[in-house]
GROMACS .gro file of C-alpha atoms in nm:
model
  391
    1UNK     CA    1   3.122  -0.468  -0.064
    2UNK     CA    2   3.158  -0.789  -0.289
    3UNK     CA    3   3.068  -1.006   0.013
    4UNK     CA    4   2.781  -0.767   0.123
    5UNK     CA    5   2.629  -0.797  -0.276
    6UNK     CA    6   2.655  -1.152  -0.250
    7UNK     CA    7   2.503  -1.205   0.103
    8UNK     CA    8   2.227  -0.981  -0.055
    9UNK     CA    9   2.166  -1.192  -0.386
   10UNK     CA   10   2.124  -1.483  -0.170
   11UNK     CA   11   1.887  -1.318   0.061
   12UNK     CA   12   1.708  -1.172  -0.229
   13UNK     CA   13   1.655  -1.546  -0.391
   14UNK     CA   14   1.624  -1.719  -0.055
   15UNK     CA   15   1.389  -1.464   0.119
   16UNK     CA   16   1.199  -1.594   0.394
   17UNK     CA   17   0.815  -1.574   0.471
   18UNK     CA   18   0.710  -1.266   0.666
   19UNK     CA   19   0.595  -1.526   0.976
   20UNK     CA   20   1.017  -1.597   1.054
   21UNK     CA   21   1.138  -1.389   1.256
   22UNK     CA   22   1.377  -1.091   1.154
   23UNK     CA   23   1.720  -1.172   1.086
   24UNK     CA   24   2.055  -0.979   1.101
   25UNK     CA   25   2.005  -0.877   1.423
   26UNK     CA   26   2.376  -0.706   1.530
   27UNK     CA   27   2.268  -0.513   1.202
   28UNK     CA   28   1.959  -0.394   1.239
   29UNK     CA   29   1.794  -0.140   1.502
   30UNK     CA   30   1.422  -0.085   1.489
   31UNK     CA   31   1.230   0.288   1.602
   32UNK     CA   32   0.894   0.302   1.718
   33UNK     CA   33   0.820   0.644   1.698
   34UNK     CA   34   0.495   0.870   1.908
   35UNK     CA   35   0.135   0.812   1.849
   36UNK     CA   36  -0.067   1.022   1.591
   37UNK     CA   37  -0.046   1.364   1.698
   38UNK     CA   38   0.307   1.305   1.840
   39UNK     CA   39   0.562   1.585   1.648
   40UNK     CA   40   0.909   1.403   1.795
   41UNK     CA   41   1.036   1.104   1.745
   42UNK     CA   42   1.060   0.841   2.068
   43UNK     CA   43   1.380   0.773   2.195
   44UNK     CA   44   1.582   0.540   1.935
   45UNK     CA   45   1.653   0.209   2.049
   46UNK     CA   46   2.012   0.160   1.912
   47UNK     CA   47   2.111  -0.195   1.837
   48UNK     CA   48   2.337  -0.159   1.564
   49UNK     CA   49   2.618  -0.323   1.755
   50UNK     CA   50   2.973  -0.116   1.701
   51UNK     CA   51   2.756   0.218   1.756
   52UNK     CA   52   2.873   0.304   1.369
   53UNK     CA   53   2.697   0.489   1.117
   54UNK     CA   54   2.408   0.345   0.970
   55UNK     CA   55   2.424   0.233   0.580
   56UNK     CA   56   2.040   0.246   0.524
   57UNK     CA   57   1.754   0.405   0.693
   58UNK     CA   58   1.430   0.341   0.653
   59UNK     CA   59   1.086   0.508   0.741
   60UNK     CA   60   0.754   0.366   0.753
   61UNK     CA   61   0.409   0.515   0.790
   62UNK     CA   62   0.285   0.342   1.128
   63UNK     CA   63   0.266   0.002   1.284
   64UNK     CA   64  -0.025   0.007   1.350
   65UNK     CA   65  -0.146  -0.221   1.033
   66UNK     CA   66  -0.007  -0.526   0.969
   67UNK     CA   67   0.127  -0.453   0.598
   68UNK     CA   68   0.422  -0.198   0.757
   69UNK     CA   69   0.499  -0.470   0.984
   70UNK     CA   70   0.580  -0.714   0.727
   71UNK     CA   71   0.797  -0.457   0.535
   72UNK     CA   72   0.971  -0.392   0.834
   73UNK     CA   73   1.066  -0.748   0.891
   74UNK     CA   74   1.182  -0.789   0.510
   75UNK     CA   75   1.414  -0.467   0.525
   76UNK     CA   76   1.555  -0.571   0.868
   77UNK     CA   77   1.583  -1.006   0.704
   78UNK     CA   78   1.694  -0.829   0.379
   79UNK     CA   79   1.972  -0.563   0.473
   80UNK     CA   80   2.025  -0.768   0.758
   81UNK     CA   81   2.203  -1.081   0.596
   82UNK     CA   82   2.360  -0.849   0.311
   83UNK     CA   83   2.553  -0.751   0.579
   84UNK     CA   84   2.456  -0.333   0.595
   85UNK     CA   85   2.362  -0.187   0.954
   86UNK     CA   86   2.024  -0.024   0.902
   87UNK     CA   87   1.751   0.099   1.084
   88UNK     CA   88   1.386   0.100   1.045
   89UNK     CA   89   1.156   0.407   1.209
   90UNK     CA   90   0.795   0.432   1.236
   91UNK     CA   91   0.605   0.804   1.163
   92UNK     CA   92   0.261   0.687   1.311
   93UNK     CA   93   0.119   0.907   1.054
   94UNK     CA   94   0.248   1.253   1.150
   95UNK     CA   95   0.400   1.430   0.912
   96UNK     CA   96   0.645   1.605   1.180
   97UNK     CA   97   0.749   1.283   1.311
   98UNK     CA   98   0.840   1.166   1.004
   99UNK     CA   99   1.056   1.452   0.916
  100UNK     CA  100   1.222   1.412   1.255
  101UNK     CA  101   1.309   1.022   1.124
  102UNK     CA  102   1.425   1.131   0.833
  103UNK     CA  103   1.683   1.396   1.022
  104UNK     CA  104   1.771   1.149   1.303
  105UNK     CA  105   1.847   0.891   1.049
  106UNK     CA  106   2.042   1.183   0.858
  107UNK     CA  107   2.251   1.220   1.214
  108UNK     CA  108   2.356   0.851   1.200
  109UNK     CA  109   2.570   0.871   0.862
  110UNK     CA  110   2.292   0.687   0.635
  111UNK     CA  111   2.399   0.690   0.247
  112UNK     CA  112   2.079   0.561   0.145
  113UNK     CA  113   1.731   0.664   0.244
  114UNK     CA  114   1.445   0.444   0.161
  115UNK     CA  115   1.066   0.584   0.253
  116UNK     CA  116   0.705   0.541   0.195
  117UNK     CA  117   0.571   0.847   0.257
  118UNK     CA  118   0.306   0.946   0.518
  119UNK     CA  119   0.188   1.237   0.277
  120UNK     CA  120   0.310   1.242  -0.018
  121UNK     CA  121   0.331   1.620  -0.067
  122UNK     CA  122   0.461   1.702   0.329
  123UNK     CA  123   0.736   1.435   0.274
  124UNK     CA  124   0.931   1.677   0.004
  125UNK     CA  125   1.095   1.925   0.301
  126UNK     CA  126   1.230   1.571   0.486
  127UNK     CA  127   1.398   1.426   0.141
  128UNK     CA  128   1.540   1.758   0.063
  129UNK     CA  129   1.721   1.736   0.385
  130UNK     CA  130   1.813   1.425   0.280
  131UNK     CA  131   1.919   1.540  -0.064
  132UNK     CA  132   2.138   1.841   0.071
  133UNK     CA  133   2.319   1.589   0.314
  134UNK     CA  134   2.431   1.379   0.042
  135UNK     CA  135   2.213   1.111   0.120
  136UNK     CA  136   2.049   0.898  -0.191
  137UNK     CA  137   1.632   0.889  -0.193
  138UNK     CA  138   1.439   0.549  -0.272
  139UNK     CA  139   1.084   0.654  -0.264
  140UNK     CA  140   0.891   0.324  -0.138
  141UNK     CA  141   0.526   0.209  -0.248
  142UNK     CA  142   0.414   0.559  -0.256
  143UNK     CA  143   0.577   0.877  -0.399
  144UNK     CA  144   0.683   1.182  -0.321
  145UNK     CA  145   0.561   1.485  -0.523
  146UNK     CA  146   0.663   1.877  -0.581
  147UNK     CA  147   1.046   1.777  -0.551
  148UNK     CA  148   1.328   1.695  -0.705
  149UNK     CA  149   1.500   1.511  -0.446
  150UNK     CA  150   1.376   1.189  -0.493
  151UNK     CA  151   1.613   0.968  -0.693
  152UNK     CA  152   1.436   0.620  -0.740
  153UNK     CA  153   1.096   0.491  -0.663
  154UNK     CA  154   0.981   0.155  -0.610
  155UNK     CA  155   0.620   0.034  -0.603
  156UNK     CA  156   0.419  -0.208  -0.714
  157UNK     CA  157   0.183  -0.099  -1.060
  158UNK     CA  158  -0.099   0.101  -0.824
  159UNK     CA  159  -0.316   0.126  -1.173
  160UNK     CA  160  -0.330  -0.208  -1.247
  161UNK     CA  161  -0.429  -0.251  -0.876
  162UNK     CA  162  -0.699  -0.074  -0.912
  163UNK     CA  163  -0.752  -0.229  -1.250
  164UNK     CA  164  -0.769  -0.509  -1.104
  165UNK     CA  165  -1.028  -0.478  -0.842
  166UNK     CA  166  -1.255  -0.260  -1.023
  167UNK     CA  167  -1.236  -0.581  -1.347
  168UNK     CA  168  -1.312  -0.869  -1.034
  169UNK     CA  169  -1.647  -0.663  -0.948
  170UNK     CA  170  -1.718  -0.647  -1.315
  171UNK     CA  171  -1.639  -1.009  -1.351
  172UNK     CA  172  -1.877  -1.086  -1.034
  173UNK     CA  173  -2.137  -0.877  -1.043
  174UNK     CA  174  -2.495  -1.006  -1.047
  175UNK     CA  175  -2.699  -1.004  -1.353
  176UNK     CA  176  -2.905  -0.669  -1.460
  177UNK     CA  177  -2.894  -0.322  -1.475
  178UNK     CA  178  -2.850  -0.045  -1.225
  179UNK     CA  179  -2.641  -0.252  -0.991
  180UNK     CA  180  -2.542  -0.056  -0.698
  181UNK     CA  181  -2.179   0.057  -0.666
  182UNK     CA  182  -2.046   0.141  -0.336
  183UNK     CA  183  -1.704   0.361  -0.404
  184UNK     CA  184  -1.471   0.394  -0.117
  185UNK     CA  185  -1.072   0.501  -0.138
  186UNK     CA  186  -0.800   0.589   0.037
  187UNK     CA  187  -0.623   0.877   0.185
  188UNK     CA  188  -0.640   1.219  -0.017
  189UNK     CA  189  -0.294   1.288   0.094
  190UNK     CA  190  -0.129   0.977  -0.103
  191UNK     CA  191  -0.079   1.000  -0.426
  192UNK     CA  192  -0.133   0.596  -0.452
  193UNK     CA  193  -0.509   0.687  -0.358
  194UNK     CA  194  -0.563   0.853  -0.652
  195UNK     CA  195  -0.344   0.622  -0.915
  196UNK     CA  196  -0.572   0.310  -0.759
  197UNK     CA  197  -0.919   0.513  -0.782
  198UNK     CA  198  -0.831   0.604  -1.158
  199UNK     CA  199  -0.727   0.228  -1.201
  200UNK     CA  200  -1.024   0.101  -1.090
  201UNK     CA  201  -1.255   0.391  -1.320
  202UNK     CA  202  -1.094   0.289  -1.610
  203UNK     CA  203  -1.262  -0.008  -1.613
  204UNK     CA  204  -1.554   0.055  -1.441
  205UNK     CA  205  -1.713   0.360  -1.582
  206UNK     CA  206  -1.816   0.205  -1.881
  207UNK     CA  207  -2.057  -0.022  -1.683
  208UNK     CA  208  -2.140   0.289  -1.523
  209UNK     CA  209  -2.210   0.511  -1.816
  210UNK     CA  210  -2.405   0.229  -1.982
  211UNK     CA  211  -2.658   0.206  -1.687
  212UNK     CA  212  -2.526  -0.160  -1.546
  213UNK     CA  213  -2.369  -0.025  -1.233
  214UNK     CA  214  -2.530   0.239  -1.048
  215UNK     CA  215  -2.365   0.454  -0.792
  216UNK     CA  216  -2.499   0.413  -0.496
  217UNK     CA  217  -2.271   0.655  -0.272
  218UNK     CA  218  -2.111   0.970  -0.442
  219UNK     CA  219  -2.281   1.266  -0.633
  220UNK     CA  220  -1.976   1.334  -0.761
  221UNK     CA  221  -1.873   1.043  -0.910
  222UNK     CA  222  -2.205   1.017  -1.049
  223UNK     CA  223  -2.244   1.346  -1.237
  224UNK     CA  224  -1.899   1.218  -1.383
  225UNK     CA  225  -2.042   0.886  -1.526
  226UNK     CA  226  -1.943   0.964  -1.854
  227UNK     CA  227  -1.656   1.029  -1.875
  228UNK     CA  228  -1.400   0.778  -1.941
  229UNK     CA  229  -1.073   0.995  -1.806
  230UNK     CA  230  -1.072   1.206  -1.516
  231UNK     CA  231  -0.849   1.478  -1.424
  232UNK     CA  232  -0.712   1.484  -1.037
  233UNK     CA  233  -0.898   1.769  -0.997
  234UNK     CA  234  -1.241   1.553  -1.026
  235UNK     CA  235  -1.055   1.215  -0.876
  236UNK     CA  236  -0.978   1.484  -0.599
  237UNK     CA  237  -1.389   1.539  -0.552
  238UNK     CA  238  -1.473   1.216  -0.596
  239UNK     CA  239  -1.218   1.110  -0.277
  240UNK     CA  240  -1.363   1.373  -0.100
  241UNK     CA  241  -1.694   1.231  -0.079
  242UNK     CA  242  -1.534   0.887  -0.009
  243UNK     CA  243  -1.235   0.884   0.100
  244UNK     CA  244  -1.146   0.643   0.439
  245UNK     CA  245  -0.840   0.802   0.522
  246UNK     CA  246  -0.714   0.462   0.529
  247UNK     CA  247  -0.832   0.418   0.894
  248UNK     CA  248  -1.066   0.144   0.995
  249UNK     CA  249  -1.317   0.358   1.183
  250UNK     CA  250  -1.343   0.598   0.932
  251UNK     CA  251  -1.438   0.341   0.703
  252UNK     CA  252  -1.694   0.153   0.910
  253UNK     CA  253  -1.860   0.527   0.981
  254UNK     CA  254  -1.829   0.627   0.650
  255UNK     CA  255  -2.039   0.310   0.533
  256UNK     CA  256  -2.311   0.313   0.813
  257UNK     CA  257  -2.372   0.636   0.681
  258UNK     CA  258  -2.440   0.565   0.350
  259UNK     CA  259  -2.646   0.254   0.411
  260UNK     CA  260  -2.846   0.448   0.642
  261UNK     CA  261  -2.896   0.722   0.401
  262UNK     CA  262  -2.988   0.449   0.090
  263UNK     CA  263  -3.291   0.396  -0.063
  264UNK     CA  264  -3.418   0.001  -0.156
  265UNK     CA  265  -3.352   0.071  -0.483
  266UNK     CA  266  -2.943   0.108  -0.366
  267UNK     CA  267  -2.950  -0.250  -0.147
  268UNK     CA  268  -3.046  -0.549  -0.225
  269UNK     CA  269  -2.716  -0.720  -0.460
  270UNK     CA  270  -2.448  -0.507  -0.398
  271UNK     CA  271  -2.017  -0.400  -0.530
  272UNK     CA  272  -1.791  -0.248  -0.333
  273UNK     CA  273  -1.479  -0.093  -0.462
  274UNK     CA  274  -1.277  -0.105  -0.087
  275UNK     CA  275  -0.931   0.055  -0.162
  276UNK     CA  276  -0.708  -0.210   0.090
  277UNK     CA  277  -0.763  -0.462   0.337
  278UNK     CA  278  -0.814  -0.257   0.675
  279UNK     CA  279  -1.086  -0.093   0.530
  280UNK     CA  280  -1.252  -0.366   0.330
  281UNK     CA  281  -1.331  -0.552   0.625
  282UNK     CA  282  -1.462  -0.265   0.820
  283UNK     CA  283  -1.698  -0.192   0.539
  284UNK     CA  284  -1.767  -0.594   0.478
  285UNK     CA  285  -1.886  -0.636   0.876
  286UNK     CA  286  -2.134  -0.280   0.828
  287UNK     CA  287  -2.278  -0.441   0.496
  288UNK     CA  288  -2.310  -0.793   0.635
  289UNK     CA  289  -2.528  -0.686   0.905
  290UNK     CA  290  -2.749  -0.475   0.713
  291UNK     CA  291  -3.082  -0.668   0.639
  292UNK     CA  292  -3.155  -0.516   0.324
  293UNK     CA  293  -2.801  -0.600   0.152
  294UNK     CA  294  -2.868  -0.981   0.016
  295UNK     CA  295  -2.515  -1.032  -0.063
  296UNK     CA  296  -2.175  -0.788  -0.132
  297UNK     CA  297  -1.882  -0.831  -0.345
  298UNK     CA  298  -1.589  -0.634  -0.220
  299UNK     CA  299  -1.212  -0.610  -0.363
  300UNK     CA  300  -0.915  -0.531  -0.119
  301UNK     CA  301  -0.563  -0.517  -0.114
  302UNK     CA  302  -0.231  -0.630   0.041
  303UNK     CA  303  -0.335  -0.997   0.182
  304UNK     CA  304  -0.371  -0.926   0.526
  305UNK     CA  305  -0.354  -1.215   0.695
  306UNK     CA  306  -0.673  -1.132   0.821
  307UNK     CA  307  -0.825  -1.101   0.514
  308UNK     CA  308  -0.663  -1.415   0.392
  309UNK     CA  309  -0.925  -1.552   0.651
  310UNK     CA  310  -1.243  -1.313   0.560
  311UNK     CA  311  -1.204  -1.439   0.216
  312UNK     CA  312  -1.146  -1.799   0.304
  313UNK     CA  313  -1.490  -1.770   0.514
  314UNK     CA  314  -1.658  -1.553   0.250
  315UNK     CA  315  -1.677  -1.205   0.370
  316UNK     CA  316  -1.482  -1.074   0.162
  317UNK     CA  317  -1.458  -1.118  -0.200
  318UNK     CA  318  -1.043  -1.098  -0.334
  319UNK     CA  319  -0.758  -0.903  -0.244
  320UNK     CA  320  -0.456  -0.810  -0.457
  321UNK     CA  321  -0.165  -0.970  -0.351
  322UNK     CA  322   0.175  -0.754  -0.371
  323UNK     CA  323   0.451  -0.943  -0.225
  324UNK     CA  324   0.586  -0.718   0.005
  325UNK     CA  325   0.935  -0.939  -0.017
  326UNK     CA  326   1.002  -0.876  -0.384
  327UNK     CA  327   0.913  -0.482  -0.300
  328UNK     CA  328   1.154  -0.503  -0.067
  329UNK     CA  329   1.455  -0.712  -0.226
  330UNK     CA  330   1.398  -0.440  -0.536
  331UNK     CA  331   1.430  -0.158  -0.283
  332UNK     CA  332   1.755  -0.347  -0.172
  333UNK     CA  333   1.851  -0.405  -0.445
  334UNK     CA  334   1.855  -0.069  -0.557
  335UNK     CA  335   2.043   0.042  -0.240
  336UNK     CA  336   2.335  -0.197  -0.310
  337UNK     CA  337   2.373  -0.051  -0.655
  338UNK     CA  338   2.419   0.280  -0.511
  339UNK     CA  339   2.664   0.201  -0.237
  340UNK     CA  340   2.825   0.070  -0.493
  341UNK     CA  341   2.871   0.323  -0.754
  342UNK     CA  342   2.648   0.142  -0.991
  343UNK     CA  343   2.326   0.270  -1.160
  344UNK     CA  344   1.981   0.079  -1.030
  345UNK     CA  345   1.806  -0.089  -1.272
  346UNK     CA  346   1.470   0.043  -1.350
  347UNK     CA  347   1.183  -0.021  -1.589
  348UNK     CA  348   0.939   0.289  -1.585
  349UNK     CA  349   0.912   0.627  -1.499
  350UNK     CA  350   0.638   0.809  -1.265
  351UNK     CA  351   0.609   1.197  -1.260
  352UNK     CA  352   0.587   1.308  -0.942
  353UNK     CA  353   0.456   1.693  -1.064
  354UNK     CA  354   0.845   1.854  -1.074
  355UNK     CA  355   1.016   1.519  -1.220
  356UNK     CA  356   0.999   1.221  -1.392
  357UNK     CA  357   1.177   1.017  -1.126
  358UNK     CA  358   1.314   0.666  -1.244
  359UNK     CA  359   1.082   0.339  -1.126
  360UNK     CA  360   1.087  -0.013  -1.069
  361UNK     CA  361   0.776  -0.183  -1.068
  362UNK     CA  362   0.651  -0.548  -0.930
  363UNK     CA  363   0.376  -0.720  -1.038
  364UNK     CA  364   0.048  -0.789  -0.884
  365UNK     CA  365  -0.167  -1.098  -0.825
  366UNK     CA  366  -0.546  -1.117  -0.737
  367UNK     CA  367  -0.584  -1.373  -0.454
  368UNK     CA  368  -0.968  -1.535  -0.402
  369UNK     CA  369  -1.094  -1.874  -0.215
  370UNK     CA  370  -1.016  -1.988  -0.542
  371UNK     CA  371  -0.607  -1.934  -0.496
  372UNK     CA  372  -0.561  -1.881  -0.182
  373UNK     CA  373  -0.314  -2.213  -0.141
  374UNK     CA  374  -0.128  -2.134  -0.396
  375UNK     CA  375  -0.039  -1.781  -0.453
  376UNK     CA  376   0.014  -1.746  -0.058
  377UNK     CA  377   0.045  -2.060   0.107
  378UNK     CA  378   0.254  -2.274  -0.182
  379UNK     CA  379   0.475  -1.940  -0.229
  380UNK     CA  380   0.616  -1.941   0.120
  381UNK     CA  381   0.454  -1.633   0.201
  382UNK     CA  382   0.247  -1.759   0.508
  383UNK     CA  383   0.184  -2.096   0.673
  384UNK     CA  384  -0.104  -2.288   0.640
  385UNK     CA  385  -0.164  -2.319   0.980
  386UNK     CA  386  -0.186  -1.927   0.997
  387UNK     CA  387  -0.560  -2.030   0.876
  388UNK     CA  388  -0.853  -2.211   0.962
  389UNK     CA  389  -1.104  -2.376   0.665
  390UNK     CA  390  -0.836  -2.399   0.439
  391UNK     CA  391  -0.904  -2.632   0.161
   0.00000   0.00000   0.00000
């Protein structure tokens, strides 16, 4: 285990940019699971060589947006050169399919079981499989609630995310009163949705209350304009009204319908609070071709690649950086400590409504044109030729 620990320290320093291609390969075997509404897995690929056990599983929400794909190809670089066999499975955002991941992942021998959750609520009845089977529970970039089978979570600081992007439209918003405020988040069923909405609140509803921003898209956020801190219950309305699911379409329909349904006095200068990437641009390309919107600011998150490009050409505004590596070497990192004996190191806590389950948090960086080179290109985190205009 020595040699493993010190393959993974090296790894951990040395990690490669997301663009190389994944390493450990007699290590590693990688799942695709069904589409959307499929409730089994797809047959598992095995790769991992000696047909052993498998040290550390790992389960994804889909890969079907580029951000999963990256964290696949750090677990598999990662776990890969420390030496452990592992395998990564996709849920394709069912639920069932995840829980079958979880239990075929169970059936291979893993002692660890890292997972970012495709519901954050459903995921408890897969974990506490995990749980009774012995197996150890890193909850990754989004947690599991109502249990108390998770043992460690990892995640970057989803308040100061929103923070963050709700502080860049304040910082860039045009001059005047009654600005309009387009709020959009993510998916009701993940509990990240909710931590990044109150983030981004925090900040912004005293610009609200005091009549500079205006909202432009949400009675419910609007009849709650003054009041600094919400309860889940109203986030819970609020996401209701706006919520994209996470899903490109939804967001592009979701924001024709509410530019159709605006008055002049909601167009002209324009914020958008866009909860990630995939949706940001969806709801960038319906707001760029409406004639009445003069111009848009619009955060993100996650430094798609393709938004790395929107914002280099303009179209959209910043995006929060969260180095998927470092998430990943900390959710190795924790692994290692548990296969061997030792207690992860953690820095913060996160209740998850039936415990207060032990964190590790990574901080965040807020990319523009303005950065671009440095924070992603100078870091090693993608290749300059990856873009075009870059200055």
């Amino acid at each position: 285990m020595k040699k493993k620990l010190l393959g993974f320290l090296m790894a951990a320093v040395m990690v490669v940019g997301m663009v190389t291609g994944c390493g450990g390969g007699s290590t590693t075997s990688t799942e695709s699971a069904g589409g959307a509404d499929d409730s089994s897995s797809a047959k598992v690929e095995d790769t991992s060589g000696d047909g052993g056990d498998i040290q550390v599983g790992i389960v994804l929400p889909t890969k079907d947006e580029p951000r999963w794909l990256q964290d696949q190809k750090q677990f598999e670089q990662i776990l890969g050169d420390a030496g452990f066999t592992n395998q990564v499975l996709f849920s394709q955002g069912s639920s069932a399919t995840e829980k079958t991941n979880v239990e075929t992942l169970i059936s291979k021998g893993i002692k660890v079981l890292i997972i970012c959750a495709q519901d954050g609520a459903a995921a408890s009845a897969a974990v506490e499989e995990a749980r009774d089977a012995g197996v150890k529970v890193i909850a990754y970039d989004r947690l599991i609630t109502g249990t108390d089978a998770v043992d460690y979570y990892v995640t970057f600081d989803s308040f100061a995310v929103g923070e963050a992007q709700g502080q860049y439209l304040i910082d860039n918003a045009p001059e005047g009163s009654d600005v309009p405020l387009y709020l959009y988040a993510g998916a009701a069923t993940d509990n990240n949705a909710f931590i990044f909405f109150e983030g981004a609140w925090s900040v912004l509803q005293p610009k609200i209350a005091d009549g500079t921003f205006k909202i432009a898209n949400s009675s419910e956020a609007e009849a709650l304009k003054d009041k600094a801190e919400l309860s889940r219950e109203e986030i819970s309305k609020i996401i209701g009204q706006v919520t994209t699911n996470w899903d490109f379409n939804e967001a592009k329909s979701k924001a024709e319908a509410h530019l159709t349904a605006a008055g002049a006095d909601a167009k002209g200068d324009v914020l958008v609070l866009a909860p990630n990437d995939g949706t940001a641009r969806s709801i960038a390309d319906v707001f760029a071709t409406d004639k009445d919107i003069s111009s848009y600011v619009i955060s993100g998150q996650d430094s798609e690649k393709a938004s790395v490009q929107y914002i280099i050409d303009g179209k959209q505004s910043m995006t929060v950086f969260k180095d998927t590596r470092t998430l990943a070497a900390d959710s190795v990192a924790m692994a290692v400590d548990i296969l061997d004996g030792k207690e992860p190191a953690t820095d913060s806590s996160y209740n998850n409504e039936k415990i207060d389950v032990p964190a590790k948090q990574t901080a965040i960086v807020v990319v523009t044109k303005d950065n671009v080179k440095s924070a992603l290109i100078d870091s090693g985190y993608y290749e300059a030729s990856d873009f075009t205009g870059l200055e």
